[in-house]
mmCIF file of C-alpha atoms in Angstrom:
data_model
loop_
_atom_site.group_PDB
_atom_site.id
_atom_site.type_symbol
_atom_site.label_atom_id
_atom_site.label_comp_id
_atom_site.label_asym_id
_atom_site.label_seq_id
_atom_site.Cartn_x
_atom_site.Cartn_y
_atom_site.Cartn_z
ATOM 1 C CA MET A 1 -19.895 19.589 13.484
ATOM 2 C CA SER A 2 -17.724 18.919 10.440
ATOM 3 C CA SER A 3 -19.242 19.307 6.997
ATOM 4 C CA VAL A 4 -18.952 17.131 3.905
ATOM 5 C CA SER A 5 -19.775 18.173 0.358
ATOM 6 C CA VAL A 6 -20.743 15.145 -1.722
ATOM 7 C CA VAL A 7 -20.660 15.376 -5.508
ATOM 8 C CA ILE A 8 -22.786 12.840 -7.401
ATOM 9 C CA PRO A 9 -22.261 12.894 -11.177
ATOM 10 C CA CYS A 10 -25.042 11.213 -13.094
ATOM 11 C CA TYR A 11 -25.448 10.111 -16.684
ATOM 12 C CA LYS A 12 -28.428 7.843 -17.352
ATOM 13 C CA TYR A 13 -28.240 6.512 -13.784
ATOM 14 C CA GLY A 14 -31.490 8.058 -12.558
ATOM 15 C CA ASP A 15 -32.858 4.702 -11.385
ATOM 16 C CA TYR A 16 -30.001 4.414 -8.886
ATOM 17 C CA LEU A 17 -30.065 7.981 -7.570
ATOM 18 C CA ARG A 18 -32.487 7.615 -4.683
ATOM 19 C CA ALA A 19 -30.534 4.786 -3.038
ATOM 20 C CA CYS A 20 -27.266 6.633 -3.616
ATOM 21 C CA VAL A 21 -28.447 9.923 -2.089
ATOM 22 C CA ASP A 22 -30.180 8.220 0.844
ATOM 23 C CA SER A 23 -26.922 6.446 1.724
ATOM 24 C CA VAL A 24 -25.163 9.824 1.845
ATOM 25 C CA LEU A 25 -27.732 11.680 3.922
ATOM 26 C CA ASP A 26 -27.934 8.962 6.576
ATOM 27 C CA ASN A 27 -24.728 9.841 8.444
ATOM 28 C CA PRO A 28 -25.300 11.084 12.000
ATOM 29 C CA GLY A 29 -23.034 13.763 13.414
ATOM 30 C CA VAL A 30 -22.013 15.093 9.999
ATOM 31 C CA ASP A 31 -23.306 18.180 8.190
ATOM 32 C CA VAL A 32 -23.878 16.820 4.674
ATOM 33 C CA ARG A 33 -24.677 18.671 1.461
ATOM 34 C CA VAL A 34 -25.184 16.926 -1.871
ATOM 35 C CA LEU A 35 -24.843 18.152 -5.443
ATOM 36 C CA ILE A 36 -26.213 15.940 -8.213
ATOM 37 C CA ILE A 37 -24.817 16.927 -11.602
ATOM 38 C CA ASP A 38 -26.750 15.417 -14.482
ATOM 39 C CA ASP A 39 -24.488 15.381 -17.524
ATOM 40 C CA ALA A 40 -27.189 15.897 -20.161
ATOM 41 C CA SER A 41 -28.755 12.466 -19.715
ATOM 42 C CA PRO A 42 -31.094 11.637 -22.628
ATOM 43 C CA ASP A 43 -33.567 9.922 -20.273
ATOM 44 C CA ASP A 44 -35.471 11.129 -17.201
ATOM 45 C CA SER A 45 -32.451 11.118 -14.858
ATOM 46 C CA ALA A 46 -32.527 14.905 -14.438
ATOM 47 C CA ALA A 47 -36.210 14.819 -13.466
ATOM 48 C CA LYS A 48 -35.544 12.097 -10.912
ATOM 49 C CA ALA A 49 -32.647 14.128 -9.489
ATOM 50 C CA GLN A 50 -34.871 17.197 -9.169
ATOM 51 C CA ALA A 51 -37.560 15.204 -7.397
ATOM 52 C CA ILE A 52 -34.976 14.140 -4.800
ATOM 53 C CA ALA A 53 -33.812 17.723 -4.357
ATOM 54 C CA ASP A 54 -37.394 18.926 -3.941
ATOM 55 C CA SER A 55 -37.818 16.512 -1.054
ATOM 56 C CA ASP A 56 -34.683 17.522 0.904
ATOM 57 C CA PRO A 57 -33.071 20.974 1.193
ATOM 58 C CA ARG A 58 -29.621 19.413 1.592
ATOM 59 C CA VAL A 59 -29.685 18.306 -2.049
ATOM 60 C CA GLU A 60 -29.004 20.516 -5.076
ATOM 61 C CA VAL A 61 -29.148 19.701 -8.781
ATOM 62 C CA ARG A 62 -27.279 21.003 -11.797
ATOM 63 C CA VAL A 63 -28.229 19.879 -15.304
ATOM 64 C CA HIS A 64 -25.841 20.218 -18.206
ATOM 65 C CA LYS A 65 -27.348 21.267 -21.521
ATOM 66 C CA GLU A 66 -24.542 19.451 -23.320
ATOM 67 C CA ASN A 67 -22.626 16.367 -22.264
ATOM 68 C CA LYS A 68 -19.277 17.391 -20.722
ATOM 69 C CA ARG A 69 -18.115 13.838 -19.889
ATOM 70 C CA HIS A 70 -17.155 12.555 -16.500
ATOM 71 C CA ILE A 71 -13.834 14.298 -15.767
ATOM 72 C CA ALA A 72 -15.184 17.799 -16.407
ATOM 73 C CA THR A 73 -18.267 16.952 -14.358
ATOM 74 C CA TYR A 74 -16.156 15.712 -11.444
ATOM 75 C CA ASN A 75 -14.041 18.855 -11.432
ATOM 76 C CA GLU A 76 -17.041 21.154 -11.629
ATOM 77 C CA GLY A 77 -18.410 19.736 -8.406
ATOM 78 C CA LEU A 78 -15.130 19.323 -6.549
ATOM 79 C CA LEU A 79 -13.465 22.625 -7.431
ATOM 80 C CA GLU A 80 -16.341 25.017 -8.151
ATOM 81 C CA TRP A 81 -19.098 23.909 -5.785
ATOM 82 C CA ALA A 82 -17.711 21.984 -2.772
ATOM 83 C CA ASP A 83 -17.185 24.190 0.279
ATOM 84 C CA GLY A 84 -17.401 21.759 3.202
ATOM 85 C CA ASP A 85 -14.496 20.713 5.394
ATOM 86 C CA TYR A 86 -14.305 17.522 3.377
ATOM 87 C CA VAL A 87 -15.442 16.392 -0.053
ATOM 88 C CA ALA A 88 -16.477 13.058 -1.530
ATOM 89 C CA LEU A 89 -17.151 11.982 -5.104
ATOM 90 C CA LEU A 90 -19.750 9.252 -5.480
ATOM 91 C CA SER A 91 -21.043 7.816 -8.727
ATOM 92 C CA ALA A 92 -24.828 7.724 -8.942
ATOM 93 C CA ASP A 93 -24.837 3.925 -9.264
ATOM 94 C CA ASP A 94 -22.826 3.396 -6.066
ATOM 95 C CA MET A 95 -23.717 3.826 -2.397
ATOM 96 C CA LEU A 96 -22.077 4.455 0.951
ATOM 97 C CA THR A 97 -22.382 1.934 3.746
ATOM 98 C CA PRO A 98 -24.233 3.019 6.920
ATOM 99 C CA GLY A 99 -22.148 5.551 8.849
ATOM 100 C CA ALA A 100 -19.347 5.710 6.274
ATOM 101 C CA LEU A 101 -19.025 9.498 6.345
ATOM 102 C CA THR A 102 -19.276 9.558 10.133
ATOM 103 C CA ARG A 103 -16.337 7.159 10.417
ATOM 104 C CA ALA A 104 -14.212 8.896 7.790
ATOM 105 C CA VAL A 105 -14.822 12.344 9.264
ATOM 106 C CA ALA A 106 -13.896 11.126 12.757
ATOM 107 C CA LEU A 107 -10.545 9.905 11.416
ATOM 108 C CA LEU A 108 -9.881 13.139 9.519
ATOM 109 C CA ASP A 109 -10.919 15.353 12.429
ATOM 110 C CA ALA A 110 -8.549 13.484 14.751
ATOM 111 C CA ASN A 111 -5.607 13.581 12.325
ATOM 112 C CA PRO A 112 -5.038 16.971 10.662
ATOM 113 C CA ASN A 113 -2.030 15.516 8.837
ATOM 114 C CA VAL A 114 -4.249 13.077 6.916
ATOM 115 C CA GLY A 115 -5.305 14.290 3.482
ATOM 116 C CA PHE A 116 -7.859 11.625 2.667
ATOM 117 C CA ALA A 117 -9.478 8.603 4.235
ATOM 118 C CA TYR A 118 -10.779 5.431 2.642
ATOM 119 C CA GLY A 119 -11.932 1.972 3.641
ATOM 120 C CA HIS A 120 -12.992 -1.313 2.129
ATOM 121 C CA PRO A 121 -15.296 -1.220 -0.924
ATOM 122 C CA VAL A 122 -17.921 -3.957 -1.173
ATOM 123 C CA HIS A 123 -18.509 -5.020 -4.764
ATOM 124 C CA PHE A 124 -21.929 -6.451 -5.526
ATOM 125 C CA GLN A 125 -23.632 -7.638 -8.674
ATOM 126 C CA HIS A 126 -26.582 -5.649 -9.964
ATOM 127 C CA PRO A 127 -29.512 -5.913 -9.359
ATOM 128 C CA GLY A 128 -28.361 -6.799 -5.884
ATOM 129 C CA PRO A 129 -29.313 -6.367 -3.128
ATOM 130 C CA PRO A 130 -25.935 -5.486 -1.607
ATOM 131 C CA PRO A 131 -24.711 -7.670 1.248
ATOM 132 C CA ALA A 132 -24.725 -6.483 4.845
ATOM 133 C CA ALA A 133 -21.803 -4.171 5.559
ATOM 134 C CA ASN A 134 -19.152 -4.764 8.185
ATOM 135 C CA THR A 135 -19.107 -1.345 9.877
ATOM 136 C CA GLY A 136 -16.092 -2.257 12.000
ATOM 137 C CA THR A 137 -15.177 -1.425 15.580
ATOM 138 C CA GLY A 138 -13.941 2.121 15.042
ATOM 139 C CA ALA A 139 -10.362 1.029 14.382
ATOM 140 C CA THR A 140 -8.305 3.080 11.933
ATOM 141 C CA THR A 141 -4.761 3.281 10.606
ATOM 142 C CA VAL A 142 -2.737 6.255 9.393
ATOM 143 C CA TYR A 143 -0.066 5.595 6.760
ATOM 144 C CA PRO A 144 2.716 8.098 6.028
ATOM 145 C CA GLY A 145 1.795 9.534 2.647
ATOM 146 C CA HIS A 146 5.114 8.817 0.912
ATOM 147 C CA TRP A 147 5.186 5.257 2.283
ATOM 148 C CA TRP A 148 1.668 4.667 0.937
ATOM 149 C CA LEU A 149 2.639 6.217 -2.389
ATOM 150 C CA GLU A 150 5.709 4.001 -2.700
ATOM 151 C CA ARG A 151 3.483 0.988 -2.085
ATOM 152 C CA ARG A 152 1.410 2.012 -5.095
ATOM 153 C CA PHE A 153 4.537 2.281 -7.259
ATOM 154 C CA ARG A 154 5.786 -1.077 -6.019
ATOM 155 C CA GLU A 155 2.468 -2.784 -6.758
ATOM 156 C CA GLY A 156 1.825 -0.975 -10.044
ATOM 157 C CA THR A 157 -1.879 -0.858 -9.336
ATOM 158 C CA GLY A 158 -4.374 0.898 -7.112
ATOM 159 C CA CYS A 159 -6.114 -0.379 -4.001
ATOM 160 C CA ILE A 160 -9.072 2.020 -4.101
ATOM 161 C CA THR A 161 -12.243 1.554 -6.110
ATOM 162 C CA SER A 162 -13.327 5.201 -5.664
ATOM 163 C CA PRO A 163 -16.618 5.684 -3.790
ATOM 164 C CA GLU A 164 -15.016 4.912 -0.405
ATOM 165 C CA VAL A 165 -12.813 8.049 -0.354
ATOM 166 C CA VAL A 166 -13.317 11.281 1.625
ATOM 167 C CA VAL A 167 -10.814 14.093 0.933
ATOM 168 C CA ARG A 168 -9.861 17.202 2.885
ATOM 169 C CA THR A 169 -11.296 19.998 0.732
ATOM 170 C CA ASP A 170 -8.393 22.419 1.047
ATOM 171 C CA LEU A 171 -6.010 19.672 -0.102
ATOM 172 C CA GLN A 172 -8.293 18.833 -3.037
ATOM 173 C CA ARG A 173 -8.104 22.450 -4.152
ATOM 174 C CA LYS A 174 -4.344 22.502 -3.657
ATOM 175 C CA VAL A 175 -3.657 19.506 -5.894
ATOM 176 C CA GLY A 176 -6.337 20.453 -8.421
ATOM 177 C CA GLY A 177 -8.896 18.365 -10.247
ATOM 178 C CA TYR A 178 -8.906 15.071 -12.108
ATOM 179 C CA ASP A 179 -6.719 14.941 -15.211
ATOM 180 C CA PRO A 180 -8.748 14.861 -18.470
ATOM 181 C CA GLN A 181 -5.793 13.138 -20.163
ATOM 182 C CA LEU A 182 -6.494 10.068 -18.025
ATOM 183 C CA PRO A 183 -10.130 9.099 -18.667
ATOM 184 C CA HIS A 184 -9.710 5.603 -17.184
ATOM 185 C CA ALA A 185 -6.944 6.123 -14.598
ATOM 186 C CA ALA A 186 -7.553 9.644 -13.286
ATOM 187 C CA ASP A 187 -8.668 8.280 -9.927
ATOM 188 C CA ILE A 188 -5.453 6.302 -9.358
ATOM 189 C CA GLU A 189 -3.422 9.367 -10.248
ATOM 190 C CA MET A 190 -5.508 11.554 -7.931
ATOM 191 C CA TRP A 191 -4.968 9.364 -4.843
ATOM 192 C CA MET A 192 -1.232 9.345 -5.479
ATOM 193 C CA ARG A 193 -1.112 13.107 -5.936
ATOM 194 C CA LEU A 194 -2.934 13.551 -2.643
ATOM 195 C CA ALA A 195 -0.539 11.130 -0.900
ATOM 196 C CA SER A 196 2.404 13.161 -2.189
ATOM 197 C CA HIS A 197 1.191 16.051 -0.033
ATOM 198 C CA ALA A 198 -0.329 14.389 3.043
ATOM 199 C CA ASP A 199 -0.720 11.192 5.038
ATOM 200 C CA VAL A 200 -3.402 8.623 4.251
ATOM 201 C CA GLY A 201 -6.081 7.333 6.613
ATOM 202 C CA TYR A 202 -7.674 3.901 6.454
ATOM 203 C CA VAL A 203 -10.972 3.059 8.140
ATOM 204 C CA LYS A 204 -11.096 -0.627 9.031
ATOM 205 C CA ALA A 205 -14.655 -1.113 7.851
ATOM 206 C CA ASP A 206 -16.736 -1.477 4.710
ATOM 207 C CA GLN A 207 -17.121 2.110 3.528
ATOM 208 C CA ALA A 208 -18.930 1.902 0.189
ATOM 209 C CA TYR A 209 -20.865 -0.327 -2.184
ATOM 210 C CA TYR A 210 -19.609 -0.559 -5.753
ATOM 211 C CA ARG A 211 -22.306 -1.808 -8.093
ATOM 212 C CA LEU A 212 -21.203 -4.153 -10.883
ATOM 213 C CA HIS A 213 -23.293 -4.006 -14.023
ATOM 214 C CA GLY A 214 -22.872 -3.890 -17.784
ATOM 215 C CA GLN A 215 -22.657 -0.091 -17.912
ATOM 216 C CA ASN A 216 -19.694 0.449 -15.537
ATOM 217 C CA MET A 217 -17.214 2.789 -17.186
ATOM 218 C CA HIS A 218 -14.276 0.394 -16.735
ATOM 219 C CA VAL A 219 -15.762 -2.562 -18.593
ATOM 220 C CA ASP A 220 -14.507 -1.509 -22.037
ATOM 221 C CA ALA A 221 -10.854 -1.121 -21.054
ATOM 222 C CA GLY A 222 -8.604 -3.737 -22.710
ATOM 223 C CA ALA A 223 -5.529 -5.304 -21.155
ATOM 224 C CA VAL A 224 -2.987 -3.174 -23.002
ATOM 225 C CA ASP A 225 -5.078 -0.008 -22.784
ATOM 226 C CA ASP A 226 -5.344 -0.486 -19.009
ATOM 227 C CA LEU A 227 -1.576 -0.841 -18.673
ATOM 228 C CA ARG A 228 -0.952 2.228 -20.831
ATOM 229 C CA GLU A 229 -3.370 4.282 -18.746
ATOM 230 C CA ARG A 230 -1.597 3.181 -15.588
ATOM 231 C CA LYS A 231 1.788 4.026 -17.075
ATOM 232 C CA ILE A 232 0.618 7.541 -17.932
ATOM 233 C CA ALA A 233 -0.907 7.942 -14.467
ATOM 234 C CA TYR A 234 2.320 7.061 -12.655
ATOM 235 C CA GLU A 235 4.395 9.216 -14.968
ATOM 236 C CA SER A 236 1.954 12.075 -14.418
ATOM 237 C CA VAL A 237 2.397 11.855 -10.645
ATOM 238 C CA LEU A 238 6.161 12.001 -10.999
ATOM 239 C CA ALA A 239 5.907 14.974 -13.347
ATOM 240 C CA LYS A 240 3.527 16.907 -11.096
ATOM 241 C CA CYS A 241 4.848 15.913 -7.677
ATOM 242 C CA GLY A 242 8.422 14.810 -8.328
ATOM 243 C CA ASP A 243 9.864 17.743 -6.390
ATOM 244 C CA LEU A 244 8.148 16.354 -3.274
ATOM 245 C CA LEU A 245 9.568 12.853 -3.763
ATOM 246 C CA PRO A 246 13.275 12.512 -2.906
ATOM 247 C CA GLU A 247 13.552 9.058 -4.548
ATOM 248 C CA ARG A 248 11.781 9.920 -7.763
ATOM 249 C CA ASP A 249 14.154 7.968 -10.044
ATOM 250 C CA ARG A 250 13.861 4.821 -7.951
ATOM 251 C CA LEU A 251 10.071 5.054 -7.990
ATOM 252 C CA ASP A 252 10.117 5.568 -11.740
ATOM 253 C CA ALA A 253 12.218 2.445 -12.328
ATOM 254 C CA MET A 254 10.192 0.441 -9.829
ATOM 255 C CA VAL A 255 6.844 1.032 -11.478
ATOM 256 C CA HIS A 256 8.046 0.605 -15.052
ATOM 257 C CA GLN A 257 9.526 -2.790 -14.235
ATOM 258 C CA ARG A 258 6.338 -3.720 -12.410
ATOM 259 C CA LEU A 259 4.153 -2.777 -15.366
ATOM 260 C CA ALA A 260 6.375 -4.815 -17.690
ATOM 261 C CA ARG A 261 5.958 -7.805 -15.403
ATOM 262 C CA PHE A 262 2.182 -7.312 -15.385
ATOM 263 C CA ALA A 263 2.120 -7.319 -19.176
ATOM 264 C CA LEU A 264 4.245 -10.455 -19.487
ATOM 265 C CA ARG A 265 2.231 -12.215 -16.799
ATOM 266 C CA ARG A 266 -0.993 -11.528 -18.662
ATOM 267 C CA ALA A 267 0.629 -12.928 -21.785
ATOM 268 C CA PHE A 268 1.839 -16.169 -20.212
ATOM 269 C CA ARG A 269 -1.361 -16.663 -18.201
ATOM 270 C CA ALA A 270 -3.222 -16.729 -21.519
ATOM 271 C CA TYR A 271 -1.453 -20.026 -22.241
ATOM 272 C CA ASP A 272 -2.459 -21.429 -18.835
ATOM 273 C CA ARG A 273 -6.110 -20.518 -19.398
ATOM 274 C CA GLY A 274 -6.394 -21.491 -23.052
ATOM 275 C CA ARG A 275 -7.023 -17.877 -24.067
ATOM 276 C CA THR A 276 -4.191 -17.221 -26.513
ATOM 277 C CA ALA A 277 -6.710 -16.599 -29.300
ATOM 278 C CA VAL A 278 -8.181 -13.575 -27.521
ATOM 279 C CA VAL A 279 -5.285 -12.175 -25.458
ATOM 280 C CA PRO A 280 -3.047 -9.777 -27.480
ATOM 281 C CA GLU A 281 0.280 -11.440 -26.683
ATOM 282 C CA ASP A 282 2.349 -9.432 -29.178
ATOM 283 C CA GLU A 283 0.976 -6.126 -27.889
ATOM 284 C CA LEU A 284 1.640 -7.115 -24.293
ATOM 285 C CA VAL A 285 5.219 -8.124 -25.061
ATOM 286 C CA GLY A 286 5.674 -4.918 -27.044
ATOM 287 C CA PHE A 287 4.445 -2.885 -24.095
ATOM 288 C CA ALA A 288 6.859 -4.705 -21.764
ATOM 289 C CA ALA A 289 9.744 -3.924 -24.117
ATOM 290 C CA GLU A 290 8.688 -0.288 -24.265
ATOM 291 C CA VAL A 291 8.604 0.288 -20.519
ATOM 292 C CA TRP A 292 11.480 -2.008 -19.481
ATOM 293 C CA PRO A 293 14.143 -2.579 -22.168
ATOM 294 C CA GLU A 294 15.643 -5.477 -20.189
ATOM 295 C CA TYR A 295 12.306 -7.306 -20.144
ATOM 296 C CA ARG A 296 13.903 -10.537 -21.437
ATOM 297 C CA LYS A 297 15.692 -10.896 -18.095
ATOM 298 C CA LEU A 298 12.429 -10.944 -16.138
ATOM 299 C CA PRO A 299 11.120 -14.276 -14.818
ATOM 300 C CA GLU A 300 7.767 -13.635 -16.478
ATOM 301 C CA TYR A 301 9.451 -13.502 -19.887
ATOM 302 C CA ARG A 302 11.153 -16.840 -19.244
ATOM 303 C CA ALA A 303 7.774 -18.256 -18.205
ATOM 304 C CA LEU A 304 6.244 -17.001 -21.433
ATOM 305 C CA ALA A 305 9.071 -18.455 -23.546
ATOM 306 C CA MET A 306 8.632 -21.844 -21.895
ATOM 307 C CA ARG A 307 4.903 -21.843 -22.617
ATOM 308 C CA LYS A 308 5.475 -20.957 -26.232
ATOM 309 C CA ARG A 309 7.779 -23.991 -26.523
ATOM 310 C CA ILE A 310 5.170 -26.225 -24.905
ATOM 311 C CA GLY A 311 2.422 -24.844 -27.111
ATOM 312 C CA ALA A 312 -0.949 -23.219 -26.578
ATOM 313 C CA LYS A 313 -2.911 -26.459 -26.976
ATOM 314 C CA THR A 314 -0.887 -28.464 -24.457
ATOM 315 C CA MET A 315 -0.226 -25.837 -21.799
ATOM 316 C CA PRO A 316 -3.696 -25.768 -20.137
ATOM 317 C CA TYR A 317 -3.337 -29.476 -19.348
ATOM 318 C CA LEU A 318 0.157 -29.043 -17.892
ATOM 319 C CA GLN A 319 -0.645 -25.908 -15.890
ATOM 320 C CA PRO A 320 -0.989 -27.718 -12.494
ATOM 321 C CA LEU A 321 2.534 -29.111 -12.978
ATOM 322 C CA VAL A 322 4.231 -25.853 -13.975
ATOM 323 C CA LEU A 323 5.800 -24.008 -11.063
ATOM 324 C CA SER A 324 5.395 -20.495 -12.518
ATOM 325 C CA ALA A 325 1.669 -21.056 -13.069
ATOM 326 C CA VAL A 326 1.206 -22.168 -9.482
ATOM 327 C CA ALA A 327 3.355 -19.301 -8.213
ATOM 328 C CA SER A 328 1.388 -16.808 -10.281
ATOM 329 C CA LYS A 329 -1.888 -18.023 -8.837
ATOM 330 C CA GLY A 330 -0.398 -17.841 -5.355
ATOM 331 C CA ARG A 331 0.814 -14.267 -5.819
ATOM 332 C CA GLU A 332 -2.590 -13.208 -7.079
ATOM 333 C CA TRP A 333 -4.309 -14.795 -4.070
ATOM 334 C CA LEU A 334 -1.853 -13.358 -1.538
ATOM 335 C CA TRP A 335 -2.073 -9.874 -3.054
ATOM 336 C CA TRP A 336 -5.886 -10.011 -2.959
ATOM 337 C CA GLN A 337 -5.952 -11.153 0.662
ATOM 338 C CA SER A 338 -3.449 -8.465 1.697
ATOM 339 C CA TRP A 339 -5.471 -5.789 -0.094
ATOM 340 C CA ARG A 340 -8.714 -6.900 1.533
ATOM 341 C CA ARG A 341 -7.309 -7.116 5.065
ATOM 342 C CA ARG A 342 -5.139 -4.025 5.203
ATOM 343 C CA GLY A 343 -6.459 -1.737 2.504
ATOM 344 C CA ILE A 344 -3.009 -1.007 1.124
#
């Protein structure tokens, strides 16, 4: 029976812990161990974690005396504690769907070349309850790691939320921990580092529940900050794994152009939505110029220039008649549907 070490970092999420841990332990055919690491929560989260551990010998608890922040906490569990065949990192406010570990482990056991497996994350609004999960038919797909990695560079964004991932432990140790220089994009960078070394498995099922609430760590990230974090993440992968990637220069150019297009699209979409007063257009254009010096040749820049001529007050009324606005909406919808159906 394969074993999975599940690391659950917790900071003031004690109220969610029981549901989170129960979702992990309920996976037949898998030897599961859980470590809850309370990162010096100022409330009773540590006490709630200990109560769970007291009720089940498969659960351990560590309590930090001082707050170490999330990256250090992740790495403590993944690199110092985890000793199972596979490892998973699950935030205390998220949950796995029924049988998620069983399905992921079956894929990994059957494909030694696969470094990590993931599936579809179900986002739900707190306080819930979460919707019923589609646990699939057992179908899976294996993507060549470098093909999957190139897809990430082409898209300029990730397709993984985080709780739906199960990683081969020896590969996790090989690539190392999460990068503390990337507090908001360390997960994207991690999946790409793993894909540089191994193939990627996709379980065609709902694999995790991601809880949306006002305290999610991503909610404070601004548009430009998000793009800068992504830029650093992609550059970090090329710096750390470039010797494994024969087309490194092409990937580098691909993602920098893509990020410039993202920035310009956010700028021109502000005109379509009547949000020019709150969207930092100058910063977005400046970022595009920084990452892609020929940004003025991009179609998104021409779309932005046209909107500036039309004017911020008039543009929301003309949006249905402007081809680039319609095309932008269509691209967003098609990308979302592709992501949901194929997990890539």
